[in-house]
Amino acid sequence: MLSLLKGSWHWSVSGLLIAGVMFALLYAGKQFGVSSNLRTMCTLAGAGKHSDFFRFDWKAQRWNLLFIAGAVIGGFIASTILANPEPVAISTATETYLSSLGIDAPSTGAQGTGYVPHELFSLAEINWLTLVLLVLGGFLIGFGTRWAGGCTSGHAISGLSNLQVPSLIAVVGFFAGGLLMTWLILPQLLNLVA
């Protein structure tokens, strides 16, 4: 059983599990979204004293906070107790592309458990320019999420499940932005930090 949990699952298993969660949320009249928890946490921290945006009934979002806590705990268990001993599976084409950008694919299980390139996220290799780019990127993601009224999980999983046209537009924008970033902007940024 433990080997089954540690191994890779077929995409259809995850898809069915996500669909099951979406049906359960629809039945309960809830909408899933990760980024909305940031608003709730800011409200809990007292941000409502400074902005009307944070003045709302946060208790109605307790279930979503519980979901995030479960995701964090589940992620910890998956990356420690149930960590796959094999390096993360990446297609040959992706490995070749990343190699052309100076990013190595993980070749050991220990490197694969990080799921992020050590060239970009390792504390040993970080410099001021990398740090500035990471902070700027985080700010842009946070601003974009607020501007779009939700993040990728909220729009792509929950919004599309509810057949919302704004979510469809947002998802098309996410994919277009991702392609633009991957093929045009990221190579230029990596040249800067190299």
PDB file of C-alpha atoms in Angstrom:
ATOM      1  CA  MET A   1       0.000   0.000   0.000  1.00  0.00           C
ATOM      2  CA  LEU A   2       2.820   2.421   0.889  1.00  0.00           C
ATOM      3  CA  SER A   3       4.527   1.758  -2.452  1.00  0.00           C
ATOM      4  CA  LEU A   4       1.254   2.573  -4.223  1.00  0.00           C
ATOM      5  CA  LEU A   5       1.024   5.904  -2.383  1.00  0.00           C
ATOM      6  CA  LYS A   6       4.684   6.723  -3.125  1.00  0.00           C
ATOM      7  CA  GLY A   7       4.468   5.983  -6.838  1.00  0.00           C
ATOM      8  CA  SER A   8       3.170   8.170  -9.639  1.00  0.00           C
ATOM      9  CA  TRP A   9      -0.549   8.034 -10.272  1.00  0.00           C
ATOM     10  CA  HIS A  10      -2.193   8.150 -13.653  1.00  0.00           C
ATOM     11  CA  TRP A  11      -3.527  11.597 -14.487  1.00  0.00           C
ATOM     12  CA  SER A  12      -7.069  10.268 -14.695  1.00  0.00           C
ATOM     13  CA  VAL A  13      -7.017   9.301 -10.994  1.00  0.00           C
ATOM     14  CA  SER A  14      -6.176  12.845  -9.960  1.00  0.00           C
ATOM     15  CA  GLY A  15      -8.717  14.191 -12.447  1.00  0.00           C
ATOM     16  CA  LEU A  16     -11.477  12.040 -10.994  1.00  0.00           C
ATOM     17  CA  LEU A  17     -10.546  13.056  -7.442  1.00  0.00           C
ATOM     18  CA  ILE A  18     -10.619  16.750  -8.363  1.00  0.00           C
ATOM     19  CA  ALA A  19     -13.969  16.273 -10.131  1.00  0.00           C
ATOM     20  CA  GLY A  20     -15.318  14.569  -7.005  1.00  0.00           C
ATOM     21  CA  VAL A  21     -14.251  17.519  -4.862  1.00  0.00           C
ATOM     22  CA  MET A  22     -15.865  19.944  -7.330  1.00  0.00           C
ATOM     23  CA  PHE A  23     -19.164  18.038  -7.267  1.00  0.00           C
ATOM     24  CA  ALA A  24     -19.078  18.002  -3.453  1.00  0.00           C
ATOM     25  CA  LEU A  25     -18.454  21.772  -3.370  1.00  0.00           C
ATOM     26  CA  LEU A  26     -21.243  22.417  -5.892  1.00  0.00           C
ATOM     27  CA  TYR A  27     -23.588  20.319  -3.793  1.00  0.00           C
ATOM     28  CA  ALA A  28     -22.597  22.324  -0.688  1.00  0.00           C
ATOM     29  CA  GLY A  29     -22.935  25.643  -2.540  1.00  0.00           C
ATOM     30  CA  LYS A  30     -19.239  26.516  -2.061  1.00  0.00           C
ATOM     31  CA  GLN A  31     -16.606  27.759  -4.493  1.00  0.00           C
ATOM     32  CA  PHE A  32     -13.040  26.568  -4.224  1.00  0.00           C
ATOM     33  CA  GLY A  33     -10.168  29.045  -4.364  1.00  0.00           C
ATOM     34  CA  VAL A  34      -6.744  29.217  -2.771  1.00  0.00           C
ATOM     35  CA  SER A  35      -6.040  32.927  -3.153  1.00  0.00           C
ATOM     36  CA  SER A  36      -9.206  33.978  -1.315  1.00  0.00           C
ATOM     37  CA  ASN A  37      -7.621  32.532   1.829  1.00  0.00           C
ATOM     38  CA  LEU A  38      -5.019  35.279   1.784  1.00  0.00           C
ATOM     39  CA  ARG A  39      -7.810  37.826   2.155  1.00  0.00           C
ATOM     40  CA  THR A  40      -9.263  35.802   5.018  1.00  0.00           C
ATOM     41  CA  MET A  41      -5.887  35.541   6.770  1.00  0.00           C
ATOM     42  CA  CYS A  42      -5.304  39.298   6.380  1.00  0.00           C
ATOM     43  CA  THR A  43      -8.733  39.900   7.923  1.00  0.00           C
ATOM     44  CA  LEU A  44      -7.843  37.623  10.832  1.00  0.00           C
ATOM     45  CA  ALA A  45      -4.631  39.619  11.284  1.00  0.00           C
ATOM     46  CA  GLY A  46      -6.624  42.840  11.623  1.00  0.00           C
ATOM     47  CA  ALA A  47      -6.323  44.338   8.142  1.00  0.00           C
ATOM     48  CA  GLY A  48      -9.983  45.372   8.366  1.00  0.00           C
ATOM     49  CA  LYS A  49      -8.889  48.275  10.598  1.00  0.00           C
ATOM     50  CA  HIS A  50      -7.205  49.827   7.557  1.00  0.00           C
ATOM     51  CA  SER A  51      -9.255  48.761   4.530  1.00  0.00           C
ATOM     52  CA  ASP A  52     -12.913  48.038   3.791  1.00  0.00           C
ATOM     53  CA  PHE A  53     -11.827  45.214   1.480  1.00  0.00           C
ATOM     54  CA  PHE A  54     -10.880  43.144   4.526  1.00  0.00           C
ATOM     55  CA  ARG A  55     -14.102  43.804   6.453  1.00  0.00           C
ATOM     56  CA  PHE A  56     -16.226  40.732   5.809  1.00  0.00           C
ATOM     57  CA  ASP A  57     -17.561  37.688   7.635  1.00  0.00           C
ATOM     58  CA  TRP A  58     -14.412  35.573   7.673  1.00  0.00           C
ATOM     59  CA  LYS A  59     -16.195  32.802   9.587  1.00  0.00           C
ATOM     60  CA  ALA A  60     -18.038  31.920   6.379  1.00  0.00           C
ATOM     61  CA  GLN A  61     -14.612  30.993   4.930  1.00  0.00           C
ATOM     62  CA  ARG A  62     -13.545  28.652   7.745  1.00  0.00           C
ATOM     63  CA  TRP A  63     -14.012  25.614   5.491  1.00  0.00           C
ATOM     64  CA  ASN A  64     -11.594  27.149   2.947  1.00  0.00           C
ATOM     65  CA  LEU A  65      -8.996  27.755   5.667  1.00  0.00           C
ATOM     66  CA  LEU A  66      -9.377  24.121   6.678  1.00  0.00           C
ATOM     67  CA  PHE A  67      -8.836  23.124   3.048  1.00  0.00           C
ATOM     68  CA  ILE A  68      -5.581  25.125   2.921  1.00  0.00           C
ATOM     69  CA  ALA A  69      -4.402  23.604   6.197  1.00  0.00           C
ATOM     70  CA  GLY A  70      -5.098  20.162   4.731  1.00  0.00           C
ATOM     71  CA  ALA A  71      -3.196  21.036   1.562  1.00  0.00           C
ATOM     72  CA  VAL A  72      -0.161  22.172   3.577  1.00  0.00           C
ATOM     73  CA  ILE A  73      -0.246  19.092   5.811  1.00  0.00           C
ATOM     74  CA  GLY A  74      -0.802  16.810   2.813  1.00  0.00           C
ATOM     75  CA  GLY A  75       2.067  18.449   0.943  1.00  0.00           C
ATOM     76  CA  PHE A  76       4.347  17.936   3.919  1.00  0.00           C
ATOM     77  CA  ILE A  77       3.393  14.268   4.211  1.00  0.00           C
ATOM     78  CA  ALA A  78       3.774  13.751   0.451  1.00  0.00           C
ATOM     79  CA  SER A  79       7.223  15.372   0.371  1.00  0.00           C
ATOM     80  CA  THR A  80       8.589  13.638   3.471  1.00  0.00           C
ATOM     81  CA  ILE A  81       6.877  10.386   4.448  1.00  0.00           C
ATOM     82  CA  LEU A  82       5.510   9.458   1.011  1.00  0.00           C
ATOM     83  CA  ALA A  83       8.286  10.973  -1.106  1.00  0.00           C
ATOM     84  CA  ASN A  84       8.884   9.069  -4.325  1.00  0.00           C
ATOM     85  CA  PRO A  85      12.505   7.785  -4.312  1.00  0.00           C
ATOM     86  CA  GLU A  86      12.748   8.316  -8.071  1.00  0.00           C
ATOM     87  CA  PRO A  87      13.545  11.727  -9.580  1.00  0.00           C
ATOM     88  CA  VAL A  88      10.534  13.632 -10.854  1.00  0.00           C
ATOM     89  CA  ALA A  89       9.587  12.493 -14.358  1.00  0.00           C
ATOM     90  CA  ILE A  90      10.181  15.186 -16.947  1.00  0.00           C
ATOM     91  CA  SER A  91       9.811  14.712 -20.693  1.00  0.00           C
ATOM     92  CA  THR A  92      12.974  14.591 -22.781  1.00  0.00           C
ATOM     93  CA  ALA A  93      11.875  17.652 -24.762  1.00  0.00           C
ATOM     94  CA  THR A  94      11.426  19.640 -21.539  1.00  0.00           C
ATOM     95  CA  GLU A  95      14.804  18.471 -20.192  1.00  0.00           C
ATOM     96  CA  THR A  96      16.443  19.578 -23.446  1.00  0.00           C
ATOM     97  CA  TYR A  97      14.755  22.973 -23.313  1.00  0.00           C
ATOM     98  CA  LEU A  98      15.649  23.527 -19.657  1.00  0.00           C
ATOM     99  CA  SER A  99      19.219  22.475 -20.364  1.00  0.00           C
ATOM    100  CA  SER A 100      19.413  25.114 -23.115  1.00  0.00           C
ATOM    101  CA  LEU A 101      18.473  27.686 -20.439  1.00  0.00           C
ATOM    102  CA  GLY A 102      21.129  26.412 -18.024  1.00  0.00           C
ATOM    103  CA  ILE A 103      18.718  24.533 -15.764  1.00  0.00           C
ATOM    104  CA  ASP A 104      19.472  20.895 -14.967  1.00  0.00           C
ATOM    105  CA  ALA A 105      16.706  18.320 -14.651  1.00  0.00           C
ATOM    106  CA  PRO A 106      16.854  16.363 -11.381  1.00  0.00           C
ATOM    107  CA  SER A 107      18.889  13.184 -11.767  1.00  0.00           C
ATOM    108  CA  THR A 108      18.448  11.839  -8.235  1.00  0.00           C
ATOM    109  CA  GLY A 109      15.464  11.285  -6.008  1.00  0.00           C
ATOM    110  CA  ALA A 110      16.734  13.889  -3.553  1.00  0.00           C
ATOM    111  CA  GLN A 111      16.919  16.520  -6.315  1.00  0.00           C
ATOM    112  CA  GLY A 112      13.516  15.453  -7.625  1.00  0.00           C
ATOM    113  CA  THR A 113      11.724  15.966  -4.336  1.00  0.00           C
ATOM    114  CA  GLY A 114      12.344  19.700  -4.538  1.00  0.00           C
ATOM    115  CA  TYR A 115      10.256  20.094  -7.702  1.00  0.00           C
ATOM    116  CA  VAL A 116      11.880  23.449  -8.362  1.00  0.00           C
ATOM    117  CA  PRO A 117      15.197  24.118 -10.120  1.00  0.00           C
ATOM    118  CA  HIS A 118      18.000  24.440  -7.614  1.00  0.00           C
ATOM    119  CA  GLU A 119      19.654  26.971  -9.942  1.00  0.00           C
ATOM    120  CA  LEU A 120      16.817  29.380  -9.117  1.00  0.00           C
ATOM    121  CA  PHE A 121      15.641  28.445  -5.633  1.00  0.00           C
ATOM    122  CA  SER A 122      18.682  27.085  -3.806  1.00  0.00           C
ATOM    123  CA  LEU A 123      19.871  29.417  -1.048  1.00  0.00           C
ATOM    124  CA  ALA A 124      23.453  28.585  -2.019  1.00  0.00           C
ATOM    125  CA  GLU A 125      22.944  29.950  -5.547  1.00  0.00           C
ATOM    126  CA  ILE A 126      20.693  32.915  -4.831  1.00  0.00           C
ATOM    127  CA  ASN A 127      21.994  36.444  -5.370  1.00  0.00           C
ATOM    128  CA  TRP A 128      20.473  39.908  -5.012  1.00  0.00           C
ATOM    129  CA  LEU A 129      19.203  40.031  -8.578  1.00  0.00           C
ATOM    130  CA  THR A 130      17.537  36.621  -8.205  1.00  0.00           C
ATOM    131  CA  LEU A 131      15.984  37.726  -4.925  1.00  0.00           C
ATOM    132  CA  VAL A 132      14.655  40.942  -6.471  1.00  0.00           C
ATOM    133  CA  LEU A 133      13.176  38.998  -9.395  1.00  0.00           C
ATOM    134  CA  LEU A 134      11.533  36.472  -7.063  1.00  0.00           C
ATOM    135  CA  VAL A 135      10.005  39.217  -4.898  1.00  0.00           C
ATOM    136  CA  LEU A 136       8.868  41.174  -7.972  1.00  0.00           C
ATOM    137  CA  GLY A 137       7.391  37.994  -9.466  1.00  0.00           C
ATOM    138  CA  GLY A 138       5.552  37.249  -6.235  1.00  0.00           C
ATOM    139  CA  PHE A 139       4.158  40.774  -6.150  1.00  0.00           C
ATOM    140  CA  LEU A 140       2.978  40.538  -9.769  1.00  0.00           C
ATOM    141  CA  ILE A 141       1.321  37.178  -9.117  1.00  0.00           C
ATOM    142  CA  GLY A 142      -0.424  38.556  -6.033  1.00  0.00           C
ATOM    143  CA  PHE A 143      -1.537  41.705  -7.847  1.00  0.00           C
ATOM    144  CA  GLY A 144      -2.644  39.731 -10.908  1.00  0.00           C
ATOM    145  CA  THR A 145      -4.597  37.303  -8.770  1.00  0.00           C
ATOM    146  CA  ARG A 146      -6.439  40.124  -7.051  1.00  0.00           C
ATOM    147  CA  TRP A 147      -7.034  41.927 -10.355  1.00  0.00           C
ATOM    148  CA  ALA A 148      -8.373  38.757 -12.005  1.00  0.00           C
ATOM    149  CA  GLY A 149     -10.619  38.044  -9.019  1.00  0.00           C
ATOM    150  CA  GLY A 150      -8.909  34.740  -8.298  1.00  0.00           C
ATOM    151  CA  CYS A 151      -5.957  32.506  -9.019  1.00  0.00           C
ATOM    152  CA  THR A 152      -5.472  29.670 -11.471  1.00  0.00           C
ATOM    153  CA  SER A 153      -7.058  27.097  -9.175  1.00  0.00           C
ATOM    154  CA  GLY A 154     -10.090  29.275  -8.514  1.00  0.00           C
ATOM    155  CA  HIS A 155     -10.737  30.099 -12.167  1.00  0.00           C
ATOM    156  CA  ALA A 156      -9.474  26.955 -13.924  1.00  0.00           C
ATOM    157  CA  ILE A 157     -10.882  24.378 -11.533  1.00  0.00           C
ATOM    158  CA  SER A 158     -13.789  26.003  -9.740  1.00  0.00           C
ATOM    159  CA  GLY A 159     -14.808  28.728 -12.188  1.00  0.00           C
ATOM    160  CA  LEU A 160     -14.808  26.514 -15.267  1.00  0.00           C
ATOM    161  CA  SER A 161     -16.684  23.826 -13.335  1.00  0.00           C
ATOM    162  CA  ASN A 162     -19.395  26.447 -12.720  1.00  0.00           C
ATOM    163  CA  LEU A 163     -19.362  27.397 -16.445  1.00  0.00           C
ATOM    164  CA  GLN A 164     -18.363  31.004 -15.676  1.00  0.00           C
ATOM    165  CA  VAL A 165     -17.352  33.007 -18.746  1.00  0.00           C
ATOM    166  CA  PRO A 166     -15.035  35.358 -16.758  1.00  0.00           C
ATOM    167  CA  SER A 167     -13.125  32.270 -15.578  1.00  0.00           C
ATOM    168  CA  LEU A 168     -12.774  31.058 -19.160  1.00  0.00           C
ATOM    169  CA  ILE A 169     -11.334  34.455 -20.161  1.00  0.00           C
ATOM    170  CA  ALA A 170      -9.004  34.393 -17.151  1.00  0.00           C
ATOM    171  CA  VAL A 171      -7.776  30.859 -17.953  1.00  0.00           C
ATOM    172  CA  VAL A 172      -7.072  31.822 -21.580  1.00  0.00           C
ATOM    173  CA  GLY A 173      -5.102  34.782 -20.218  1.00  0.00           C
ATOM    174  CA  PHE A 174      -3.204  32.538 -17.781  1.00  0.00           C
ATOM    175  CA  PHE A 175      -2.165  30.178 -20.570  1.00  0.00           C
ATOM    176  CA  ALA A 176      -1.217  32.987 -22.937  1.00  0.00           C
ATOM    177  CA  GLY A 177       0.817  34.647 -20.176  1.00  0.00           C
ATOM    178  CA  GLY A 178       2.468  31.343 -19.311  1.00  0.00           C
ATOM    179  CA  LEU A 179       3.497  30.735 -22.916  1.00  0.00           C
ATOM    180  CA  LEU A 180       4.785  34.300 -23.234  1.00  0.00           C
ATOM    181  CA  MET A 181       6.747  33.940 -20.011  1.00  0.00           C
ATOM    182  CA  THR A 182       8.164  30.500 -20.826  1.00  0.00           C
ATOM    183  CA  TRP A 183       9.286  31.164 -24.372  1.00  0.00           C
ATOM    184  CA  LEU A 184      10.130  34.873 -24.435  1.00  0.00           C
ATOM    185  CA  ILE A 185      10.646  36.453 -20.992  1.00  0.00           C
ATOM    186  CA  LEU A 186      12.165  33.651 -18.881  1.00  0.00           C
ATOM    187  CA  PRO A 187      15.158  33.058 -21.190  1.00  0.00           C
ATOM    188  CA  GLN A 188      15.995  36.771 -20.996  1.00  0.00           C
ATOM    189  CA  LEU A 189      15.710  36.794 -17.192  1.00  0.00           C
ATOM    190  CA  LEU A 190      17.900  33.692 -16.896  1.00  0.00           C
ATOM    191  CA  ASN A 191      20.536  35.405 -19.038  1.00  0.00           C
ATOM    192  CA  LEU A 192      20.496  38.295 -16.562  1.00  0.00           C
ATOM    193  CA  VAL A 193      21.073  36.125 -13.487  1.00  0.00           C
ATOM    194  CA  ALA A 194      23.583  33.750 -15.125  1.00  0.00           C
TER     195      ALA A 194
END
